[in-house]
Coordinates of C-alpha atoms and ligand atoms in Angstrom, one line a residue:
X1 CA 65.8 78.2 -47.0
X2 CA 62.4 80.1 -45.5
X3 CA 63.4 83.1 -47.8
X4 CA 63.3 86.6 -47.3
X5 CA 61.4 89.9 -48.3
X6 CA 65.1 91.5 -48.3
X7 CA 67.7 88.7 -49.0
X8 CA 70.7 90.9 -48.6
X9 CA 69.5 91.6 -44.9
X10 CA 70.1 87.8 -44.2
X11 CA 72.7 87.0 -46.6
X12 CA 76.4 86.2 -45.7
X13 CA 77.6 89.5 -47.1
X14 CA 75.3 91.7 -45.2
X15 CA 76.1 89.7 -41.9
X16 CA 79.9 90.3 -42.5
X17 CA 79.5 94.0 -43.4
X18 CA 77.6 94.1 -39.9
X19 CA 80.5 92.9 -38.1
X20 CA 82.7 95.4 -40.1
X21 CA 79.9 97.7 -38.6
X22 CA 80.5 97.0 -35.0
X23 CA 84.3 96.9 -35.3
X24 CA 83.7 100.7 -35.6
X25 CA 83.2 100.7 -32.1
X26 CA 86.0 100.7 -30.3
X27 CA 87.9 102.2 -27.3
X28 CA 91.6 101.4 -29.7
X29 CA 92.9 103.8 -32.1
X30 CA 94.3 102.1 -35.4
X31 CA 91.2 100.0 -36.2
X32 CA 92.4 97.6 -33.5
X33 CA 89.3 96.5 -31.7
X34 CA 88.7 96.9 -27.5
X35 CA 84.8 96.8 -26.3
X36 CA 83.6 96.4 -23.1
X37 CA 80.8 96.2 -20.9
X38 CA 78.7 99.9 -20.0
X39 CA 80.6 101.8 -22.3
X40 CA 79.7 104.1 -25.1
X41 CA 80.6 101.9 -27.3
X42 CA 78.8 99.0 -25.9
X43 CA 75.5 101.6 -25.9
X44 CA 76.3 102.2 -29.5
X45 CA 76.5 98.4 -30.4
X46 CA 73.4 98.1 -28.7
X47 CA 71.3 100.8 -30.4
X48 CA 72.7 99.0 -33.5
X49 CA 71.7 95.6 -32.6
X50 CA 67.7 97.0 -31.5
X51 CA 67.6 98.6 -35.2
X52 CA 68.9 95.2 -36.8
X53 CA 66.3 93.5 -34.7
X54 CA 63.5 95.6 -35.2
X55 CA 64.0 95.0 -38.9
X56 CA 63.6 91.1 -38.4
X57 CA 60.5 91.6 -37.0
X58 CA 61.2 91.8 -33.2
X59 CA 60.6 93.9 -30.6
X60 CA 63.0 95.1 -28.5
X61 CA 64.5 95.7 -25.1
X62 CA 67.2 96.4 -23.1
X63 CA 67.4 94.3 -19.7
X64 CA 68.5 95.0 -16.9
X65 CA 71.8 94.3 -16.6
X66 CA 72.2 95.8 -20.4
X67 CA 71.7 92.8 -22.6
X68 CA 70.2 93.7 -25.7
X69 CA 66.8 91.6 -26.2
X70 CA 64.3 91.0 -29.2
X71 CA 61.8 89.0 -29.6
X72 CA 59.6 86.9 -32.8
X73 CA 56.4 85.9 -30.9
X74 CA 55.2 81.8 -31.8
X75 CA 52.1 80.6 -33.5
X76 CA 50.7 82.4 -30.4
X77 CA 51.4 85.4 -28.4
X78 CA 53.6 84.3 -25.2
X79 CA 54.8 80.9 -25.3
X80 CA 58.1 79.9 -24.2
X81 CA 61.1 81.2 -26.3
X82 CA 64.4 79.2 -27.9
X83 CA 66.9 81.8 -27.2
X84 CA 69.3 82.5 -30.1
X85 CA 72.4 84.2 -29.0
X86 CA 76.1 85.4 -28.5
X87 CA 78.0 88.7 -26.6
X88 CA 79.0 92.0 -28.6
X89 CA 81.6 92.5 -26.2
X90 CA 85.6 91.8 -26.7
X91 CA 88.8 91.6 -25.8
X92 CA 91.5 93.9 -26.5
X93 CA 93.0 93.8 -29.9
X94 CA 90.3 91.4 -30.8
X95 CA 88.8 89.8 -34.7
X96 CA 85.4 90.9 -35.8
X97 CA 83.9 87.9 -35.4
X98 CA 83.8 86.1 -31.8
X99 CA 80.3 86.5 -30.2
X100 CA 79.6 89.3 -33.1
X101 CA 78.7 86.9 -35.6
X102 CA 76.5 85.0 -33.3
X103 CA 74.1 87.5 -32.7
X104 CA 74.2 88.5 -36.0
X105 CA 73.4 85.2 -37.3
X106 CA 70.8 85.1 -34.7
X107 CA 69.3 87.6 -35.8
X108 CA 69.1 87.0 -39.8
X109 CA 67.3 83.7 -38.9
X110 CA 64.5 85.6 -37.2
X111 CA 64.7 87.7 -40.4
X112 CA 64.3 85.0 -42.2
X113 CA 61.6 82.9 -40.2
X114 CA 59.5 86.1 -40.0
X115 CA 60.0 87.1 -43.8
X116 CA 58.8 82.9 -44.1
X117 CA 56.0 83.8 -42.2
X118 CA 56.7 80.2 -40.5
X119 CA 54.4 80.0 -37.6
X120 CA 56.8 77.9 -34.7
X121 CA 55.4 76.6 -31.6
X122 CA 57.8 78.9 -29.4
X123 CA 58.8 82.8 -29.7
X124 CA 62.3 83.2 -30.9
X125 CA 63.8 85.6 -28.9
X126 CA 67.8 86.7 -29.6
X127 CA 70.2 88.0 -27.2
X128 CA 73.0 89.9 -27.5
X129 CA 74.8 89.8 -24.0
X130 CA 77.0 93.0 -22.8
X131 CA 79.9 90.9 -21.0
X132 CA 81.1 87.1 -22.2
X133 CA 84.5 88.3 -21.6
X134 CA 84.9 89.9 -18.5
X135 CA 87.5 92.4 -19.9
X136 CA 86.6 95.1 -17.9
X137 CA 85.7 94.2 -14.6
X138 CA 88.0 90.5 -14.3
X139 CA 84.6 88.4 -14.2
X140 CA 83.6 86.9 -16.9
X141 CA 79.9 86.0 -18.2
X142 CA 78.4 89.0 -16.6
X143 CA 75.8 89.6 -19.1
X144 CA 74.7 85.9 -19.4
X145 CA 75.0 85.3 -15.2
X146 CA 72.1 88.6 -14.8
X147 CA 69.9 86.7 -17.7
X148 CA 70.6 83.1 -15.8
X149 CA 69.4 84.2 -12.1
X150 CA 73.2 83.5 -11.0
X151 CA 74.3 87.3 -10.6
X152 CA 76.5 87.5 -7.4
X153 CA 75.6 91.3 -5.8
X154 CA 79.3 91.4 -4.4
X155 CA 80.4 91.4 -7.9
X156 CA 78.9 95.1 -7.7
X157 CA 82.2 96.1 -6.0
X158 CA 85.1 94.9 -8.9
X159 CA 86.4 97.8 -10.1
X160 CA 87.5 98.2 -13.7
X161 CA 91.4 99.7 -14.6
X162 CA 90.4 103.1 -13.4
X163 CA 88.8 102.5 -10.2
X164 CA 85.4 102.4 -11.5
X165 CA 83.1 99.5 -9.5
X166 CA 80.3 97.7 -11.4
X167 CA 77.8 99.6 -9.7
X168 CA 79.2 103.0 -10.6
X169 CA 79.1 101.8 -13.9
X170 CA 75.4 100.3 -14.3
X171 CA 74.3 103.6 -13.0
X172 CA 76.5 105.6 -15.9
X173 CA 75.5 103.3 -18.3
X174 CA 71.4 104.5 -17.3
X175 CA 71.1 101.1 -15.1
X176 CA 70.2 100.4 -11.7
X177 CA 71.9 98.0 -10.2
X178 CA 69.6 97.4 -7.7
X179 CA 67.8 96.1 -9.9
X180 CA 69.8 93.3 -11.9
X181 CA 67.7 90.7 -11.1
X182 CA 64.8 92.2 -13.3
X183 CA 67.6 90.7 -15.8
X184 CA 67.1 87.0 -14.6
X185 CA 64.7 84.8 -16.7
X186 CA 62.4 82.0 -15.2
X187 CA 63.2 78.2 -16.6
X188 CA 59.5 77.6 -17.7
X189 CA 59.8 80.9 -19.9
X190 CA 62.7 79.1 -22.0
X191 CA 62.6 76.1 -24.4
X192 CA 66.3 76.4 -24.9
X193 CA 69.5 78.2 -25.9
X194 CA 71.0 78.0 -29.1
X195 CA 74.8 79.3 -30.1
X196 CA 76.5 79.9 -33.2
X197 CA 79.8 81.0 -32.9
X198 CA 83.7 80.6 -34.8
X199 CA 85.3 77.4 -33.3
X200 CA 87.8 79.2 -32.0
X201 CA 90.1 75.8 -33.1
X202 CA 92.0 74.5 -36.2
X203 CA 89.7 71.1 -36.4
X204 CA 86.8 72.1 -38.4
X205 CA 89.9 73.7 -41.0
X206 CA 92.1 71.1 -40.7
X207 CA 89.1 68.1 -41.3
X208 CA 88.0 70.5 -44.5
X209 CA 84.3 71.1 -42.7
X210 CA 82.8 74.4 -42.3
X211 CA 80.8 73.1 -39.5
X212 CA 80.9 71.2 -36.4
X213 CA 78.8 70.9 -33.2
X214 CA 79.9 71.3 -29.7
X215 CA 79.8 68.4 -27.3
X216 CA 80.9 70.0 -24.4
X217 CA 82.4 73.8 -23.0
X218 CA 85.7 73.2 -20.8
X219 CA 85.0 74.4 -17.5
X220 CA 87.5 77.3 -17.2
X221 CA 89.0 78.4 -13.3
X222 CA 90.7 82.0 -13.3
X223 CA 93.0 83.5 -11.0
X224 CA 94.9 86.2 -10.0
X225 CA 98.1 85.4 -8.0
X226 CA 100.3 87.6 -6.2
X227 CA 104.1 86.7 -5.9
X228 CA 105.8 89.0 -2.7
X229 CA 109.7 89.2 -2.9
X230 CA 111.6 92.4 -1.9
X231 CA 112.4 95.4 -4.3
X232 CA 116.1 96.5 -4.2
X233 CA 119.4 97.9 -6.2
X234 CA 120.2 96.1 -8.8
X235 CA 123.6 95.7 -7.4
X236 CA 122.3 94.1 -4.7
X237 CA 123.9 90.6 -4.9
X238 CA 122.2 87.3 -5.8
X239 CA 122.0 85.2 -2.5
X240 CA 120.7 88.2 -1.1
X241 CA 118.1 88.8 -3.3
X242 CA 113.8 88.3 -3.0
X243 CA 113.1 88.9 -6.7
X244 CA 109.0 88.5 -7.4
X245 CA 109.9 88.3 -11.0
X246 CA 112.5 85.6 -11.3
X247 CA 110.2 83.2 -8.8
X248 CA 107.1 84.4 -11.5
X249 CA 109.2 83.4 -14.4
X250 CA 109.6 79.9 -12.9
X251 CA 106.0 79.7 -11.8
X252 CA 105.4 80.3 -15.5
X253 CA 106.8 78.1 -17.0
X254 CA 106.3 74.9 -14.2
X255 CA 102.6 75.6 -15.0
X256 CA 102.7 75.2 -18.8
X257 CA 105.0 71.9 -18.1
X258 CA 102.1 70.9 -15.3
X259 CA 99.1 71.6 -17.6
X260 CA 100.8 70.1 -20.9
X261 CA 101.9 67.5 -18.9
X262 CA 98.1 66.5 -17.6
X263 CA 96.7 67.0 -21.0
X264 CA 94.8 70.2 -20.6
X265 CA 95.3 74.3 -21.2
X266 CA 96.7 77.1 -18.9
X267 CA 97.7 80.5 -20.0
X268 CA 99.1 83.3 -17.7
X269 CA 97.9 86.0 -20.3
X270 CA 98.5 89.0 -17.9
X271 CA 101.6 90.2 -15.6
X272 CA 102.5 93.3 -13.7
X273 CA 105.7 94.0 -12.6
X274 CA 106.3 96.4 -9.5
X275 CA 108.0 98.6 -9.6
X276 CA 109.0 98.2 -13.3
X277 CA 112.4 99.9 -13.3
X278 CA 115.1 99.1 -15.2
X279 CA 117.5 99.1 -12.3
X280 CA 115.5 98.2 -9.8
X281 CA 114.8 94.5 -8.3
X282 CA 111.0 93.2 -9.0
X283 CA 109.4 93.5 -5.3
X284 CA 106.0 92.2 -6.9
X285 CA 104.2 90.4 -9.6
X286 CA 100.7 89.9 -10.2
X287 CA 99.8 87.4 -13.0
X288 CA 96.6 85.8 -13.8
X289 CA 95.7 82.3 -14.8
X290 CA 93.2 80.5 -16.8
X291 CA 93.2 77.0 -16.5
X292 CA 90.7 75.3 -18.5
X293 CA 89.5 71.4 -19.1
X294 CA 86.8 69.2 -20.5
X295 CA 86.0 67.4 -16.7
X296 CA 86.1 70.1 -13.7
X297 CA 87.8 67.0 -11.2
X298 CA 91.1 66.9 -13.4
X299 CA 91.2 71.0 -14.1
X300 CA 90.9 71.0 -10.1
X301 CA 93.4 68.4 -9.5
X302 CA 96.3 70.5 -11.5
X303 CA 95.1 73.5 -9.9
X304 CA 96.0 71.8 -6.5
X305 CA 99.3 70.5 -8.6
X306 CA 99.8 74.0 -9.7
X307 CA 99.3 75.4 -5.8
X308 CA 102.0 73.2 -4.1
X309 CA 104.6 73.8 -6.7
X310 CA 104.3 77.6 -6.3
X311 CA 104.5 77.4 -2.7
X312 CA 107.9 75.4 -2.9
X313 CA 109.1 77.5 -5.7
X314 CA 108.4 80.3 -3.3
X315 CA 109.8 78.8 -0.1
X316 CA 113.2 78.0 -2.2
X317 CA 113.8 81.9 -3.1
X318 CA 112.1 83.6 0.2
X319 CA 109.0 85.2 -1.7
X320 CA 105.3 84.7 -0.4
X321 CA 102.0 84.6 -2.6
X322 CA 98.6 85.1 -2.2
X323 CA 96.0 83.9 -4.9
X324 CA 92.3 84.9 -5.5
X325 CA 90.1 83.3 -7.4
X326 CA 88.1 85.4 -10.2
X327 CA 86.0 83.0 -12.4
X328 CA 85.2 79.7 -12.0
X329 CA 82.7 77.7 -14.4
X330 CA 82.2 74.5 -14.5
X331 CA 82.5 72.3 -17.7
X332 CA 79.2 72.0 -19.4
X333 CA 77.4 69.8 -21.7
X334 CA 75.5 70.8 -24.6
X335 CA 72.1 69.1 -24.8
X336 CA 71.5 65.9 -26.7
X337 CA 68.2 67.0 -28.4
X338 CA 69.1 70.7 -29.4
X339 CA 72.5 68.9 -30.3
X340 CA 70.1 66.4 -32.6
X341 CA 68.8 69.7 -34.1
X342 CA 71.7 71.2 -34.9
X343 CA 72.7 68.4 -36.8
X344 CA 70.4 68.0 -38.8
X345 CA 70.5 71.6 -40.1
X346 CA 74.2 70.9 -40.8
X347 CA 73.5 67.5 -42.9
X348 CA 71.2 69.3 -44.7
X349 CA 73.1 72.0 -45.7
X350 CA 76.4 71.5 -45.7
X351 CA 75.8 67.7 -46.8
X352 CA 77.4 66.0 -43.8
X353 CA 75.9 63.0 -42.4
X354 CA 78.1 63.0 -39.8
X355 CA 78.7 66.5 -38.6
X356 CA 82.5 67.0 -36.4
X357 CA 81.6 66.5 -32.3
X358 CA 83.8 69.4 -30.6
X359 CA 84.8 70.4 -27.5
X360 CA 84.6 74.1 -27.0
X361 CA 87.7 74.8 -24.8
X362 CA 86.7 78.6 -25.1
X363 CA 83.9 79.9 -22.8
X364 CA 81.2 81.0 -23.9
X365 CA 77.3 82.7 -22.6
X366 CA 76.1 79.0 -23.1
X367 CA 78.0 78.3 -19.9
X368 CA 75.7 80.4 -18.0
X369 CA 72.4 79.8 -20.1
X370 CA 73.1 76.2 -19.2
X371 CA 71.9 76.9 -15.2
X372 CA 68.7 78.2 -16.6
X373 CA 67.7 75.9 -19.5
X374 CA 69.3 73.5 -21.9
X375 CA 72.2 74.7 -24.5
X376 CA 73.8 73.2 -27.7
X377 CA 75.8 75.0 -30.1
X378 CA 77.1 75.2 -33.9
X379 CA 80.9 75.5 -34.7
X380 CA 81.6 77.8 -37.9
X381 CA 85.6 77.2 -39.1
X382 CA 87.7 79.9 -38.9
X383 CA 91.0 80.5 -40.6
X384 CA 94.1 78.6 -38.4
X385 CA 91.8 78.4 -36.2
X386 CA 92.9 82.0 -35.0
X387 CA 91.0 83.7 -32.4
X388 CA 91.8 87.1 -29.7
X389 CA 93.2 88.2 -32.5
X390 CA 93.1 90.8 -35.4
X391 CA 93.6 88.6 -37.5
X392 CA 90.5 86.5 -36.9
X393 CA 88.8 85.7 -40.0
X394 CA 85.5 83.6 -41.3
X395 CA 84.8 82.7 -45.1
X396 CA 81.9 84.5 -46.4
X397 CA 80.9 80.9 -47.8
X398 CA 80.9 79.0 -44.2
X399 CA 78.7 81.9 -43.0
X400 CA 75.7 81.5 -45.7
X401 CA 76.0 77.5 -44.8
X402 CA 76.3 78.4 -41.2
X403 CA 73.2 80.5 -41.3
X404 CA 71.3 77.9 -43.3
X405 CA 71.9 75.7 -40.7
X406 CA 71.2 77.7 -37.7
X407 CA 67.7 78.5 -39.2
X408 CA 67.4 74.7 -39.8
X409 CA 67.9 73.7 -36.8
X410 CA 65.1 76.0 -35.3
X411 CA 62.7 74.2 -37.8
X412 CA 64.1 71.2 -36.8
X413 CA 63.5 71.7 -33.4
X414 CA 60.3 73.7 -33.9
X415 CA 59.3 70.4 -36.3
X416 CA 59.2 68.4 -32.6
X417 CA 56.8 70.2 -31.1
X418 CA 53.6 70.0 -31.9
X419 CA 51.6 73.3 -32.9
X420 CA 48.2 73.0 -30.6
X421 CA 49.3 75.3 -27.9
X422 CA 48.7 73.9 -23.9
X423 CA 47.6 76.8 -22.3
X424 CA 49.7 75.6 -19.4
X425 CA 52.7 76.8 -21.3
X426 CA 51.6 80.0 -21.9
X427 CA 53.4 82.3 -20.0
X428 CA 51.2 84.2 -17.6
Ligands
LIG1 C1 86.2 83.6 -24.0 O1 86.4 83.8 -25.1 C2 87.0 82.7 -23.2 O2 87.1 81.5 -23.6 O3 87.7 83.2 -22.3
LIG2 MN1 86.2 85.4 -26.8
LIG3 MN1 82.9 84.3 -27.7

């Protein structure tokens, strides 16, 4: 590739014992791994991130809506940027590697391309977004919405598990959330958003490829549903029962029959039983559900599926329900000319002439990017295709042929655009 004055910086080793790094930092004891948005630990990941960045040649910011920046400037100071980039942030009891090794490859490409001395006809500029997950506050894609423009001020008012509301926390976390849409970037300032990231599937694995390129990310709808009975002795008969837990149970299970059934995903990943007692009849249940599918028309049409088959499951035992939606994006396809680039960096280094076409049914930044300017991203194969998960886990050989890739695909794209600057690009 380019090469490097430090090769170990950019190497596939250094960029794994990074992500050992930031799996330091973590709200779970054990070595299990829980990050979130506006913590310490997402500070920490940060600082970490600016130093790692700073060493590849960039400088640095934070933005306002705590995504951490850095920037390569082009042949010229202020042209348009190809944003590189992934989220630091996790789930609970996550791997090492989803979003982590993103920015991290991100950033050992700059590395490289400065190291190169390659003069491109765009900055490079690498972001490391605070909140792809929406752990904390039950909205995903924070971080990327702020940087995309699409940052809804009511949002300011989720709270996290302990009562704390967005806005409490921007301001902890040094921010002002009056300011969050100092975050947003303008279209003209962009030539593009490029994404590496684990595939998060079992294809690349089980078609023996490290990589693959994404054709399209699912459009993913999230909500949280409420199921009302009546709580009560537990020696309270059957027929005169209202139990929330028994009508969730069945609402469970007719929604993995209705998705399976229509060809596409749902998952109720979260449930709360009230009050919880051993002896006690469930009253209430909250559960959530993510319902996710490559054209937004058929997702919708199960949802509306899902919706008349609670309400009759409810009407037969006497309960009530009340849903709210907390996420909805809509499918998204990745570009046909950064998707060109990527491809070529993968048949020239991993030797495919045909690289795997894969659709991303996890979320990703990319999903908001893609309201700003155009996206494409490169699949890396991870073991059983095992993600949100410990036991997550990348092959230190995929990631040196990933991060070949990555860094030819920048060329490639950088190779299409011709050096001789028009000062109407230049950012004013
Ligand atoms: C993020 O990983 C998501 O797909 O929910
Ligand atoms: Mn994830
Ligand atoms: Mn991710």
């Amino acid at each position: 590739m380019t090469g490097s004055a430090d090769v170990y910086r950019t190497s596939a080793l250094s960029l794994l014992a990074r992500c050992d790094e930031l799996a330091a930092y973590s709200t779970l004891p054990h070595g299990l791994i829980r990050r979130v948005y506006l913590t310490e630990e997402h500070r920490a990941v940060n600082a970490l991130a600016a130093g790692w960045m700073a060493e590849a040649g960039m400088t640095t910011w934070q933005d306002a809506a705590g995504n951490q920046c850095g920037r390569l400037e082009g042949s010229v100071p202020g042209l348009p940027a190809l944003l590189l980039g992934s989220h630091l942030d996790t789930v609970p009891s996550a791997g090492r590697y989803d979003g982590i090794l993103g920015v991290l490859t991100a950033i050992a490409v700059v590395d490289r391309i400065h190291a190169a001395g390659v003069p491109l006809p765009f900055a490079l500029e690498v972001v490391a977004f605070g909140d792809e997950e929406g752990t904390r506050f039950g909205r995903a894609l924070l971080g990327s919405r702020a940087l995309a423009g699409t940052f809804d001020p009511t949002w300011l008012d989720l709270t996290d598990e302990n009562g704390v509301t967005l806005r409490e926390a921007y301001a902890a976390f040094g921010l002002d959330a009056a300011t969050i849409g100092d975050a947003a970037r303008r279209p003209h300032s962009l030539v593009g958003y490029l994404e590496a990231h684990i595939e998060q599937g079992p294809y690349l694995e089980e078609a023996s490829r490290p990589l693959g390129i994404v054709s399209s990310i699912a459009g993913a709808r999230r909500f949280a549903i409420t199921v009302n009975g009546h709580a009560g002795h537990s020696g309270t008969p059957f027929d005169r029962r209202r139990d929330a837990l028994a009508g969730a149970s069945e609402i469970v299970t007719m929604i993995e029959q209705t998705a399976r059934g229509a060809g596409l995903i749902a998952t109720v990943g979260h449930l709360e039983v009230f009050p919880n007692a051993v002896n006690v009849i469930p009253g209430r249940v909250e559960l959530s559900l993510d319902l996710r599918a490559e054209h937004d028309d058929e997702r919708d049409r199960v949802w509306s599926a899902i919706t008349d088959s609670i309400t009759s499951i409810c009407e037969t035992r006497g309960l009530t329900f009340d849903v709210h939606e907390t996420h909805n994006a809509p499918a998204v396809a990745c570009s046909p000319k950064l998707r060109e680039a990527i491809s070529a960096g993968i048949t020239a280094t991993a030797g495919d002439d045909e690289p795997m076409l894969l659709l991303s049914r996890a979320g990703h930044d990319g999903m908001a990017v893609a309201d700003l300017t155009e996206i494409a991203m490169l699949f890396i194969r991870c073991r059983g295709g095992v993600s949100h998960h410990p036991d997550e886990h990348v092959e230190a050989s995929d990631v040196a042929v990933a991060t070949d890739a990555f860094e030819l695909a920048v060329l490639a794209l950088a190779a299409r655009i011709p050096l001789a600057v028009d000062p109407a690009l230049v950012e004013q």
